Coordinates of C-alpha atoms in Angstrom, one line a residue:
M17 CA -73.4 -31.1 -92.5
T18 CA -72.9 -31.7 -88.8
E19 CA -69.4 -30.9 -87.6
R20 CA -67.7 -33.9 -86.1
S21 CA -65.7 -33.4 -82.9
S22 CA -62.2 -34.8 -82.5
P23 CA -61.9 -37.9 -80.5
P24 CA -60.4 -37.7 -77.1
G25 CA -56.6 -37.8 -77.1
A26 CA -56.5 -36.5 -80.7
N27 CA -54.2 -33.6 -81.5
N28 CA -56.1 -30.3 -81.6
P29 CA -54.5 -27.4 -83.3
G30 CA -56.2 -25.0 -81.0
D31 CA -54.3 -26.5 -77.9
E32 CA -50.7 -25.6 -79.1
P33 CA -50.6 -22.1 -77.7
D34 CA -51.6 -23.4 -74.2
K35 CA -48.8 -25.9 -74.1
S36 CA -46.2 -23.4 -75.2
N37 CA -47.3 -21.0 -72.4
T38 CA -47.0 -23.7 -69.8
Q39 CA -43.5 -24.6 -71.0
H40 CA -42.6 -20.8 -70.9
Q41 CA -43.9 -20.5 -67.3
S42 CA -42.0 -23.6 -66.3
A43 CA -38.8 -22.2 -67.7
E44 CA -39.3 -18.9 -65.9
A45 CA -40.0 -20.8 -62.6
T46 CA -36.8 -22.8 -63.2
G47 CA -34.8 -19.6 -63.8
V48 CA -36.2 -17.9 -60.7
F49 CA -35.5 -21.0 -58.6
A50 CA -31.9 -21.1 -60.0
K51 CA -31.4 -17.4 -59.3
T52 CA -32.8 -17.8 -55.8
M53 CA -30.5 -20.7 -55.2
A54 CA -27.6 -18.8 -56.6
L55 CA -28.5 -15.8 -54.4
L56 CA -28.8 -18.1 -51.4
S57 CA -25.5 -19.6 -52.2
E58 CA -23.9 -16.1 -52.5
T59 CA -25.5 -15.1 -49.3
K60 CA -24.3 -18.2 -47.6
A61 CA -20.8 -17.6 -48.9
F62 CA -20.9 -14.0 -47.9
A63 CA -22.1 -14.9 -44.4
S64 CA -19.4 -17.6 -44.1
E65 CA -16.8 -15.0 -45.1
V66 CA -18.2 -12.5 -42.6
M67 CA -18.2 -15.1 -39.9
A68 CA -14.7 -16.2 -40.8
Q69 CA -13.5 -12.6 -40.8
A70 CA -15.2 -11.9 -37.4
R71 CA -13.7 -15.1 -36.1
R72 CA -10.2 -14.0 -37.3
T73 CA -10.7 -10.5 -35.8
I74 CA -11.8 -11.9 -32.4
L75 CA -9.0 -14.4 -32.4
E76 CA -6.5 -11.7 -33.4
R77 CA -7.8 -9.4 -30.6
L78 CA -7.7 -12.2 -28.1
W79 CA -4.2 -13.1 -29.1
V80 CA -3.1 -9.5 -29.0
N81 CA -4.5 -9.2 -25.4
F82 CA -3.1 -12.5 -24.4
R83 CA 0.3 -11.8 -26.0
A84 CA 0.4 -8.4 -24.1
F85 CA -0.5 -10.4 -20.9
L86 CA 2.3 -12.8 -21.5
A87 CA 4.7 -10.0 -22.4
E88 CA 4.0 -8.4 -19.0
R89 CA 4.8 -11.8 -17.4
Q90 CA 1.5 -11.7 -15.5
F91 CA 1.6 -15.4 -14.7
L92 CA 5.0 -15.0 -13.2
I93 CA 3.8 -12.1 -11.2
W94 CA 0.8 -14.1 -9.9
F95 CA 3.1 -17.0 -8.9
L96 CA 5.5 -14.6 -7.1
A97 CA 2.5 -13.0 -5.4
A98 CA 1.5 -16.4 -4.1
V99 CA 5.0 -17.1 -2.9
I100 CA 5.1 -13.7 -1.2
G101 CA 1.8 -14.3 0.5
V102 CA 2.9 -17.7 2.0
S103 CA 6.4 -16.4 2.9
V104 CA 5.0 -13.3 4.7
G105 CA 2.4 -15.4 6.5
Y106 CA 5.1 -17.6 8.0
A107 CA 7.4 -14.6 8.6
S108 CA 4.6 -12.9 10.7
I109 CA 4.3 -16.1 12.8
V110 CA 8.0 -16.2 13.4
F111 CA 7.9 -12.5 14.4
R112 CA 5.2 -13.1 17.0
W113 CA 7.2 -16.1 18.3
L114 CA 10.3 -13.9 18.7
I115 CA 8.2 -11.3 20.6
G116 CA 7.1 -14.0 23.0
I117 CA 10.7 -15.2 23.5
V118 CA 11.8 -11.8 24.5
Q119 CA 8.8 -11.2 26.7
W120 CA 9.0 -14.5 28.7
P121 CA 12.0 -13.7 31.0
W122 CA 10.3 -10.7 32.6
L123 CA 6.5 -11.4 32.2
Y124 CA 6.6 -15.2 32.3
T125 CA 4.1 -15.4 29.4
T126 CA 4.3 -15.4 25.6
T127 CA 0.7 -14.3 25.1
E128 CA -0.6 -10.8 24.2
N129 CA -2.1 -10.4 27.7
V130 CA 0.8 -8.1 28.7
A131 CA -1.3 -5.8 31.0
A132 CA -2.4 -8.6 33.3
A133 CA 1.0 -10.2 33.3
A134 CA 2.7 -6.9 34.1
A135 CA 0.3 -6.1 36.9
A136 CA 1.3 -9.4 38.6
A137 CA 5.1 -9.0 38.0
P138 CA 7.5 -7.2 40.4
W139 CA 7.8 -3.5 39.7
W140 CA 11.5 -3.8 39.1
N141 CA 10.8 -6.1 36.2
I142 CA 8.6 -3.4 34.6
L143 CA 11.4 -0.9 35.0
I144 CA 14.4 -3.0 34.0
A145 CA 13.0 -4.8 31.0
P146 CA 12.3 -1.7 28.8
T147 CA 15.6 -0.2 29.9
L148 CA 17.7 -3.2 28.9
G149 CA 15.7 -3.6 25.7
G150 CA 16.4 0.1 24.9
L151 CA 20.1 -0.3 25.6
F152 CA 20.3 -3.3 23.3
V153 CA 18.3 -1.7 20.5
G154 CA 20.2 1.5 20.7
Y155 CA 23.6 -0.2 20.6
I156 CA 22.6 -2.2 17.5
L157 CA 21.2 0.8 15.8
Q158 CA 24.3 2.9 16.6
R159 CA 26.8 0.2 15.7
Y160 CA 25.3 -1.6 12.7
T161 CA 22.8 0.7 10.9
T162 CA 23.0 3.7 8.6
G163 CA 21.0 6.6 9.9
G164 CA 20.6 5.1 13.4
R165 CA 17.0 3.9 12.9
A166 CA 14.9 0.9 12.1
H167 CA 12.9 0.9 9.0
G168 CA 9.1 0.8 8.7
V169 CA 6.1 1.5 6.5
A170 CA 7.4 5.0 5.4
D171 CA 10.5 3.3 4.0
V172 CA 8.3 1.0 1.9
I173 CA 6.5 4.0 0.5
E174 CA 9.9 5.6 -0.3
A175 CA 11.1 2.4 -2.0
R176 CA 8.0 2.4 -4.2
A177 CA 8.3 6.0 -5.1
L178 CA 12.0 6.6 -5.5
N179 CA 14.1 3.5 -5.2
D180 CA 12.7 1.2 -7.9
S181 CA 11.1 -0.9 -5.1
R182 CA 14.5 -2.0 -3.7
I183 CA 14.8 -2.8 0.0
D184 CA 18.0 -4.1 1.5
M185 CA 17.4 -7.6 2.9
K186 CA 19.9 -7.1 5.8
T187 CA 18.1 -3.9 6.8
G188 CA 14.7 -5.5 6.6
I189 CA 15.6 -8.5 8.7
M190 CA 17.5 -6.4 11.3
S191 CA 14.6 -3.9 11.6
A192 CA 12.2 -6.8 12.2
G193 CA 14.5 -8.3 14.8
L194 CA 14.9 -5.0 16.6
A195 CA 11.1 -4.5 16.5
A196 CA 10.6 -7.9 18.1
V197 CA 13.1 -7.0 20.9
S198 CA 11.4 -3.6 21.4
I199 CA 7.9 -4.9 21.6
G200 CA 8.9 -7.9 23.7
S201 CA 10.7 -5.7 26.2
G202 CA 7.6 -3.5 26.6
A203 CA 8.1 -0.5 24.3
S204 CA 4.8 1.1 23.4
V205 CA 5.0 0.4 19.6
G206 CA 3.0 -1.7 17.1
R207 CA 3.9 -5.0 15.6
E208 CA 2.1 -4.5 12.3
G209 CA 4.3 -1.9 10.7
P210 CA 7.5 -4.1 11.1
V211 CA 5.6 -7.0 9.5
V212 CA 4.6 -4.8 6.6
H213 CA 8.2 -3.7 6.1
L214 CA 9.4 -7.3 6.4
G215 CA 6.8 -8.4 3.9
A216 CA 8.0 -5.7 1.5
T217 CA 11.6 -6.8 2.1
I218 CA 10.7 -10.4 1.1
A219 CA 8.9 -9.1 -2.0
A220 CA 11.9 -7.0 -3.0
Y221 CA 14.3 -9.9 -2.6
L222 CA 12.2 -12.1 -4.9
E223 CA 11.9 -9.2 -7.4
N224 CA 15.6 -9.0 -7.7
Q225 CA 15.8 -12.6 -8.9
F226 CA 13.9 -11.7 -12.0
N227 CA 14.2 -9.0 -14.7
L228 CA 10.9 -7.4 -14.0
S229 CA 9.5 -4.1 -15.2
P230 CA 9.3 -1.2 -12.7
S231 CA 5.5 -1.4 -12.6
A232 CA 5.7 -5.2 -11.8
R233 CA 8.2 -4.5 -9.1
R234 CA 5.9 -1.9 -7.5
T235 CA 3.0 -4.4 -7.7
L236 CA 5.0 -7.1 -5.9
L237 CA 6.2 -4.6 -3.3
A238 CA 2.5 -3.9 -2.6
C239 CA 1.9 -7.6 -2.4
G240 CA 4.4 -7.9 0.4
A241 CA 2.7 -5.0 2.3
A242 CA -0.8 -6.5 1.7
A243 CA 0.3 -9.9 3.0
G244 CA 1.9 -8.2 6.1
V245 CA -1.4 -6.4 7.0
S246 CA -3.5 -9.5 6.2
A247 CA -1.4 -11.9 8.3
S248 CA -1.0 -9.4 11.2
F249 CA -4.6 -8.4 11.6
N250 CA -6.3 -11.6 10.1
A251 CA -7.8 -9.1 7.7
P252 CA -7.3 -10.0 4.0
I253 CA -9.7 -7.3 2.6
A254 CA -8.0 -4.6 4.6
G255 CA -4.6 -5.9 3.4
V256 CA -5.6 -5.4 -0.2
L257 CA -7.0 -1.9 0.4
F258 CA -3.9 -0.9 2.5
A259 CA -1.6 -1.9 -0.3
H260 CA -3.5 0.1 -2.9
E261 CA -4.3 3.1 -0.7
I262 CA -1.0 3.6 1.0
I263 CA 1.7 1.9 -1.0
L264 CA 0.6 2.1 -4.7
T265 CA -1.9 5.0 -4.3
H266 CA -4.0 3.6 -7.1
Y267 CA -6.4 0.7 -7.8
A268 CA -5.3 -0.5 -11.2
F269 CA -6.7 -3.9 -12.2
R270 CA -3.3 -5.3 -13.2
A271 CA -2.1 -4.8 -9.6
L272 CA -5.4 -5.9 -7.9
V273 CA -5.2 -9.6 -8.7
P274 CA -1.7 -10.1 -7.4
T275 CA -2.3 -8.2 -4.2
I276 CA -5.5 -10.2 -3.6
I277 CA -3.6 -13.5 -4.1
A278 CA -0.8 -12.4 -1.6
S279 CA -3.3 -11.0 1.0
V280 CA -5.5 -14.1 0.9
L281 CA -2.6 -16.5 1.2
G282 CA -1.0 -14.5 4.0
A283 CA -4.3 -14.7 6.0
V284 CA -4.7 -18.4 5.2
I285 CA -1.3 -19.2 6.6
A286 CA -2.0 -17.1 9.7
R287 CA -5.4 -18.8 10.2
I288 CA -4.0 -22.3 9.8
H289 CA -1.4 -21.7 12.6
L290 CA -3.1 -19.1 14.8
G291 CA -6.8 -19.8 14.3
N292 CA -9.6 -18.0 12.5
F293 CA -10.9 -15.5 14.9
P294 CA -11.0 -11.6 15.2
A295 CA -8.3 -9.9 17.2
F296 CA -10.9 -8.5 19.6
S297 CA -13.9 -10.3 21.1
I298 CA -16.8 -7.9 21.5
P299 CA -20.6 -8.2 22.0
D300 CA -22.9 -7.5 19.0
Y301 CA -23.4 -3.8 19.3
Q302 CA -26.2 -2.1 17.4
I303 CA -27.2 1.5 16.7
T304 CA -30.3 2.1 18.8
S305 CA -31.5 5.3 17.2
Y306 CA -30.7 7.5 14.2
W307 CA -30.8 10.4 16.5
E308 CA -27.4 9.3 17.6
F309 CA -25.8 10.4 14.3
P310 CA -25.0 13.9 15.6
A311 CA -23.2 12.2 18.5
F312 CA -21.3 10.1 15.9
A313 CA -20.3 13.3 14.1
L314 CA -19.2 14.9 17.4
L315 CA -17.1 11.7 18.0
G316 CA -15.4 12.2 14.7
L317 CA -14.5 15.7 15.8
T318 CA -13.2 14.4 19.2
C319 CA -11.1 11.7 17.4
A320 CA -9.6 14.3 15.1
V321 CA -8.5 16.3 18.1
A322 CA -7.0 13.1 19.7
A323 CA -5.2 12.2 16.4
I324 CA -3.9 15.7 16.0
L325 CA -2.6 15.9 19.6
F326 CA -1.1 12.5 19.3
Q327 CA 0.9 13.4 16.2
L328 CA 1.9 16.7 17.6
S329 CA 3.2 14.9 20.7
L330 CA 5.3 12.6 18.5
M331 CA 6.7 15.5 16.6
A332 CA 7.5 17.5 19.8
T333 CA 9.0 14.6 21.6
E334 CA 11.3 13.8 18.8
R335 CA 12.5 17.4 18.6
V336 CA 13.3 17.4 22.3
A337 CA 15.0 14.0 22.2
W338 CA 17.3 14.9 19.4
R339 CA 18.3 18.2 21.0
I340 CA 19.8 16.1 23.9
N341 CA 23.4 15.3 23.1
M342 CA 24.1 11.7 24.1
P343 CA 25.0 8.4 22.3
L344 CA 22.1 6.6 20.7
W345 CA 22.3 3.6 23.0
Q346 CA 22.0 5.9 26.0
R347 CA 19.1 7.7 24.4
C348 CA 17.2 4.5 23.7
G349 CA 18.0 3.1 27.2
T350 CA 16.8 6.3 28.8
G351 CA 13.6 6.1 26.8
G352 CA 13.1 2.5 27.9
F353 CA 13.5 3.6 31.5
L354 CA 10.9 6.3 31.2
V355 CA 8.5 3.9 29.5
G356 CA 9.1 1.5 32.4
L357 CA 8.2 4.2 34.9
I358 CA 4.9 4.8 33.1
G359 CA 4.3 1.1 33.0
I360 CA 4.7 0.7 36.8
F361 CA 1.6 2.8 37.2
F362 CA -0.2 2.0 34.0
P363 CA 0.9 -1.5 32.8
Q364 CA -1.8 -1.3 30.1
V365 CA 0.5 0.9 28.0
L366 CA 3.3 -1.7 27.6
G367 CA 3.7 -3.5 24.3
I368 CA 1.0 -3.5 21.7
G369 CA -1.7 -3.1 24.3
Y370 CA -4.3 -5.4 22.6
D371 CA -5.7 -6.7 25.9
A372 CA -6.3 -3.2 27.2
T373 CA -8.0 -2.3 23.8
D374 CA -10.2 -5.4 24.2
Q375 CA -11.2 -4.2 27.7
A376 CA -12.2 -0.8 26.3
L377 CA -14.3 -2.4 23.6
S378 CA -16.0 -4.7 26.1
Q379 CA -16.8 -1.7 28.5
S380 CA -14.5 -3.1 31.3
L381 CA -12.7 0.2 32.1
P382 CA -14.0 3.1 34.2
L383 CA -14.0 6.6 32.7
T384 CA -11.2 8.0 34.8
L385 CA -8.9 5.1 33.8
L386 CA -9.8 5.6 30.1
L387 CA -8.8 9.2 30.3
A388 CA -5.6 8.5 32.1
L389 CA -4.7 5.8 29.6
I390 CA -5.1 8.1 26.7
V391 CA -2.5 10.4 28.2
A392 CA -0.2 7.6 29.4
K393 CA -0.3 5.7 26.1
T394 CA 0.4 8.9 24.1
A395 CA 3.4 9.7 26.3
A396 CA 4.7 6.1 26.2
T397 CA 4.4 5.9 22.4
A398 CA 6.0 9.3 21.9
I399 CA 8.9 8.4 24.1
S400 CA 9.4 5.0 22.5
L401 CA 9.5 6.3 19.0
A402 CA 11.5 9.4 19.8
S403 CA 14.2 7.3 21.5
R404 CA 14.3 5.1 18.4
F405 CA 12.7 1.9 19.6
A406 CA 11.8 -0.1 16.5
G407 CA 8.1 -0.6 15.9
G408 CA 5.0 0.6 14.1
I409 CA 2.2 3.0 14.8
F410 CA -0.9 0.8 14.0
S411 CA -1.5 -0.7 17.4
P412 CA -1.0 2.6 19.4
T413 CA -3.5 4.4 17.2
L414 CA -6.1 1.6 17.5
Y415 CA -5.5 1.7 21.3
L416 CA -5.9 5.5 21.5
G417 CA -9.0 5.4 19.3
A418 CA -10.7 2.7 21.4
M419 CA -9.9 4.6 24.7
T420 CA -11.1 7.9 23.2
G421 CA -14.3 6.3 21.8
A422 CA -15.1 4.5 25.0
A423 CA -14.6 7.6 27.1
F424 CA -16.8 9.6 24.7
G425 CA -19.4 6.9 24.8
S426 CA -19.4 6.7 28.6
I427 CA -20.2 10.4 28.8
A428 CA -22.7 10.3 26.0
T429 CA -24.7 7.4 27.3
S430 CA -24.8 8.9 30.8
V431 CA -26.1 12.2 29.5
F432 CA -28.6 10.7 27.0
P433 CA -29.4 7.2 28.3
E434 CA -32.6 6.9 26.3
V435 CA -30.9 7.5 23.0
G436 CA -27.3 6.6 23.4
S437 CA -25.9 3.1 22.5
S438 CA -23.3 1.4 24.7
E439 CA -19.9 2.9 25.1
G440 CA -18.5 -0.2 23.4
L441 CA -20.0 0.9 20.1
Y442 CA -18.3 4.3 20.4
A443 CA -15.0 2.5 21.2
I444 CA -15.3 0.7 17.9
L445 CA -16.0 3.9 16.0
G446 CA -13.2 5.7 17.8
M447 CA -10.7 3.0 17.1
G448 CA -11.3 3.4 13.3
A449 CA -11.5 7.2 13.4
V450 CA -8.2 7.9 15.2
A451 CA -6.2 5.2 13.3
A452 CA -7.5 6.4 9.9
A453 CA -6.7 10.0 10.7
V454 CA -3.1 9.2 11.9
L455 CA -2.3 6.7 9.1
G456 CA -4.1 8.7 6.3
A457 CA -5.9 5.5 5.2
P458 CA -9.6 5.8 5.7
L459 CA -10.7 2.9 3.6
S460 CA -8.2 0.3 4.7
T461 CA -8.5 1.3 8.3
T462 CA -12.3 1.1 8.2
M463 CA -12.0 -2.4 6.8
I464 CA -9.4 -3.3 9.4
V465 CA -11.8 -2.4 12.1
F466 CA -14.6 -4.4 10.4
E467 CA -12.4 -7.5 10.2
L468 CA -10.8 -7.0 13.6
T469 CA -14.1 -6.8 15.4
S470 CA -16.6 -8.4 13.0
G471 CA -18.7 -5.3 13.7
Y472 CA -20.3 -5.0 10.2
S473 CA -23.6 -3.7 11.6
V474 CA -22.1 -0.3 12.5
T475 CA -20.9 0.5 8.9
I476 CA -22.7 3.7 8.3
A477 CA -21.8 5.2 11.6
L478 CA -18.1 4.2 11.2
L479 CA -17.9 5.8 7.8
L480 CA -19.3 9.0 9.1
T481 CA -17.0 9.2 12.1
V482 CA -13.9 8.2 10.1
S483 CA -14.6 10.7 7.3
I484 CA -15.0 13.6 9.7
S485 CA -11.9 12.7 11.7
V486 CA -9.7 12.2 8.6
G487 CA -11.0 15.4 7.0
L488 CA -10.4 17.6 10.0
T489 CA -6.9 16.1 10.7
Q490 CA -5.9 16.7 7.1
A491 CA -7.2 20.3 7.4
V492 CA -5.0 21.0 10.4
L493 CA -1.8 18.9 9.7
G494 CA -2.1 18.5 6.0
Q495 CA -0.4 15.1 6.0
S496 CA -0.4 11.6 7.5
F497 CA 2.1 10.2 10.0
F498 CA 3.9 8.3 7.2
H499 CA 4.2 11.4 5.0
W500 CA 5.5 13.4 8.0
Q501 CA 8.2 10.8 8.4
L502 CA 9.1 11.1 4.7
G503 CA 9.0 14.9 4.9
K504 CA 11.7 14.9 7.6
R505 CA 13.9 13.3 4.9
G506 CA 13.0 15.9 2.3
L507 CA 10.6 13.6 0.5
F508 CA 7.3 15.3 -0.2
L509 CA 5.4 12.6 -2.1
T510 CA 2.0 14.4 -1.8
D511 CA 3.1 17.1 -4.2
G512 CA 2.0 14.9 -7.1
P513 CA 3.4 12.1 -9.4
H514 CA 5.4 14.6 -11.5
Q515 CA 7.4 15.6 -8.5
T516 CA 8.0 11.9 -7.6
I517 CA 9.2 11.1 -11.1
M518 CA 11.5 14.1 -11.1
R519 CA 13.1 12.9 -7.9
R520 CA 13.3 9.3 -9.0
L521 CA 14.8 9.8 -12.5
Q522 CA 18.5 10.3 -12.4
V523 CA 20.9 11.9 -14.9
K524 CA 22.3 8.4 -15.9
D525 CA 18.8 7.5 -17.2
F526 CA 19.0 10.0 -20.0
M527 CA 22.7 11.1 -20.4
V528 CA 24.7 10.4 -23.5
P529 CA 28.2 8.9 -22.9
R530 CA 31.2 10.9 -24.0
G531 CA 32.1 10.5 -27.6
E532 CA 35.5 9.9 -29.2
A533 CA 35.7 13.5 -30.3
D534 CA 34.9 14.9 -26.9
P535 CA 37.7 15.9 -24.5
E536 CA 38.5 13.7 -21.6
E537 CA 38.7 16.6 -19.2
L538 CA 36.3 19.5 -18.5
M539 CA 38.3 22.7 -19.0
P540 CA 37.7 26.0 -17.3
A541 CA 36.1 28.8 -19.3
E542 CA 38.0 32.0 -20.3
D543 CA 37.2 33.7 -17.1
G544 CA 38.7 30.8 -15.1
K545 CA 35.4 29.4 -13.9
M546 CA 34.4 25.8 -14.4
P547 CA 31.4 25.3 -16.6
P548 CA 28.2 23.9 -15.0
W549 CA 28.2 20.1 -14.5
L550 CA 26.1 17.3 -13.2
L551 CA 26.8 13.9 -11.6
E552 CA 25.1 10.8 -13.0
T553 CA 23.4 10.3 -9.6
D554 CA 21.8 13.8 -9.7
N555 CA 18.0 13.6 -10.1
L556 CA 16.0 15.1 -12.9
D557 CA 14.8 17.9 -10.7
R558 CA 18.3 19.2 -10.2
A559 CA 19.2 18.8 -13.9
L560 CA 16.1 20.8 -15.1
R561 CA 16.9 23.5 -12.5
L562 CA 20.5 23.7 -13.9
F563 CA 19.3 23.9 -17.5
A564 CA 17.0 26.8 -16.5
E565 CA 19.6 28.7 -14.5
T566 CA 22.3 28.5 -17.2
G567 CA 20.1 28.7 -20.2
Q568 CA 22.1 25.8 -21.8
S569 CA 20.5 22.8 -23.5
K570 CA 23.6 20.6 -22.9
V571 CA 25.5 20.2 -19.6
A572 CA 28.6 18.1 -18.9
V573 CA 28.3 15.0 -16.7
V574 CA 31.5 14.4 -14.7
S575 CA 33.0 11.6 -12.6
P576 CA 32.0 11.6 -8.9
D577 CA 35.7 11.1 -8.0
D578 CA 37.0 14.1 -10.1
E579 CA 34.8 16.9 -11.4
T580 CA 37.3 17.6 -14.2
V581 CA 36.8 14.1 -15.7
L582 CA 34.1 14.2 -18.4
I583 CA 32.0 11.0 -18.7
G584 CA 29.1 12.2 -20.8
W585 CA 26.5 14.9 -21.6
A586 CA 23.0 15.6 -20.3
D587 CA 20.7 17.0 -23.0
R588 CA 17.7 19.1 -22.0
L589 CA 15.5 17.6 -24.8
S590 CA 16.4 14.1 -23.8
A591 CA 15.7 14.9 -20.2
L592 CA 12.2 16.3 -21.0
S593 CA 11.5 13.3 -23.3
K594 CA 12.4 10.9 -20.5
F595 CA 10.2 12.8 -18.1
N596 CA 7.2 12.8 -20.5
R597 CA 7.6 9.1 -21.1
A598 CA 7.7 8.4 -17.4
L599 CA 4.5 10.5 -16.9
I600 CA 2.7 8.5 -19.6
D601 CA 3.9 5.2 -18.1
A602 CA 2.7 6.2 -14.7
N603 CA -0.7 7.2 -16.0
V604 CA -1.0 3.9 -17.9
E605 CA 0.0 1.9 -14.9
Q606 CA -2.6 3.6 -12.7
H607 CA -5.5 2.8 -15.2
R608 CA -4.8 -0.7 -16.4

């Protein structure tokens, strides 16, 4: 029989296995899909958790940083830096105005063109004005000041290092006023140093109105100095560099922003009222040949000799002046008389001398006069400072550098006319090299010259000349003018931060007050000798020396009025702990 096939659509027993296999595969696919979706869901949840954790970590880190920023009161410091910059800018303008007022009765001008005005004035005016100015300055110093001197940049450095950035407002204002009288009456001193000290005084006054940390106080003190340089020279970049190079001696980021704010605002105020132009107008000098670089190096050597001789002249003249026994007002009056005598023959040395410096930069002075002015300006400045006229050292060093460089350039260009550039170029280089060597500030002085002259095209030559001059001067003298001034007071800040800290910390910073069980009086030992003791105003250096000499770990601290009255104890371990903590804080401050 013929086998009959099943009609379409009829159930075929042989098809059942295929249908079961399809269902099994579908179930497996569904399971894989479900597992994949679950894995994706877990991955998404894990990624979300990781992102949330990262977000929390970032926010926590940002909050920690911002909280530390707020804890250090940085916004307040920035605001105070701005106030300092504006205040110092206006203070520098008032200072110039006061100089003009003092200058008017004998020169009949309030401008900086002192040399031209003095050349046209009667000779007795030139003789009488510095003498009367000296008598007045000397009388005020003798009658109303401690130490018989006006304060300057060295005192700002001392305040930063040892005195918790504190400067007496009365002393600051009086020093600025006496400097205005000194410069206005013809003394051969600079106006920039007094403005720097006045700026630091304003900063110290504002600091005292707030409970700021020592590092914040030092930063604001540097802001005052930066604004002073910036407003005086119309050189904001130089102001920042000077504050960090000379005052702070570090370039920490925390201090950089406030000093920039103060320096910029100081320059802005000065430019608004005095105009935006360099202090010296000079042609666009260029280096004509790279064969000149040996001459630039030789100029660095020459400027080092000029800087060394200038500082030695200051030291020697001061020694001679203070060996003469006479009242301070007579000493200062005599110094003014001698400066007036020099000014009769060389009126270019009177005052800050910017007009004569400008003539040297523009090649307007003959070689013989340049050489004569180097000697005359050195003598006039040494006499002015030794007789205690108030004023700075910036302007005289720029003056001497310009004259030295111009004289060197005049000789060099005459010997090698095919290779040598103009003498004005050498005057610019000399101005930076002598000033940097005397002040001990190569970077800021270089930038001052840039901004004073707009002579940016001679950068490479200036850096070479300045570096050689500074290096040789340090090799011979071992210190800058400012540190020489501090050294006369027994403050050797170049010994390192540990020595500065040991002189700054006092016994009262780590002493323990007398306990109830301690006796009220310090009794003699069995041999009748008083045991070793300290005053709370003694510094850490003396305390550690006493610990070492006596071998004791605990020394009595007595009253300054009666050495037998016990007020506390100085512990050696506490002293060393305080010293180590201060060293760590100083290191942190310099690297934040």
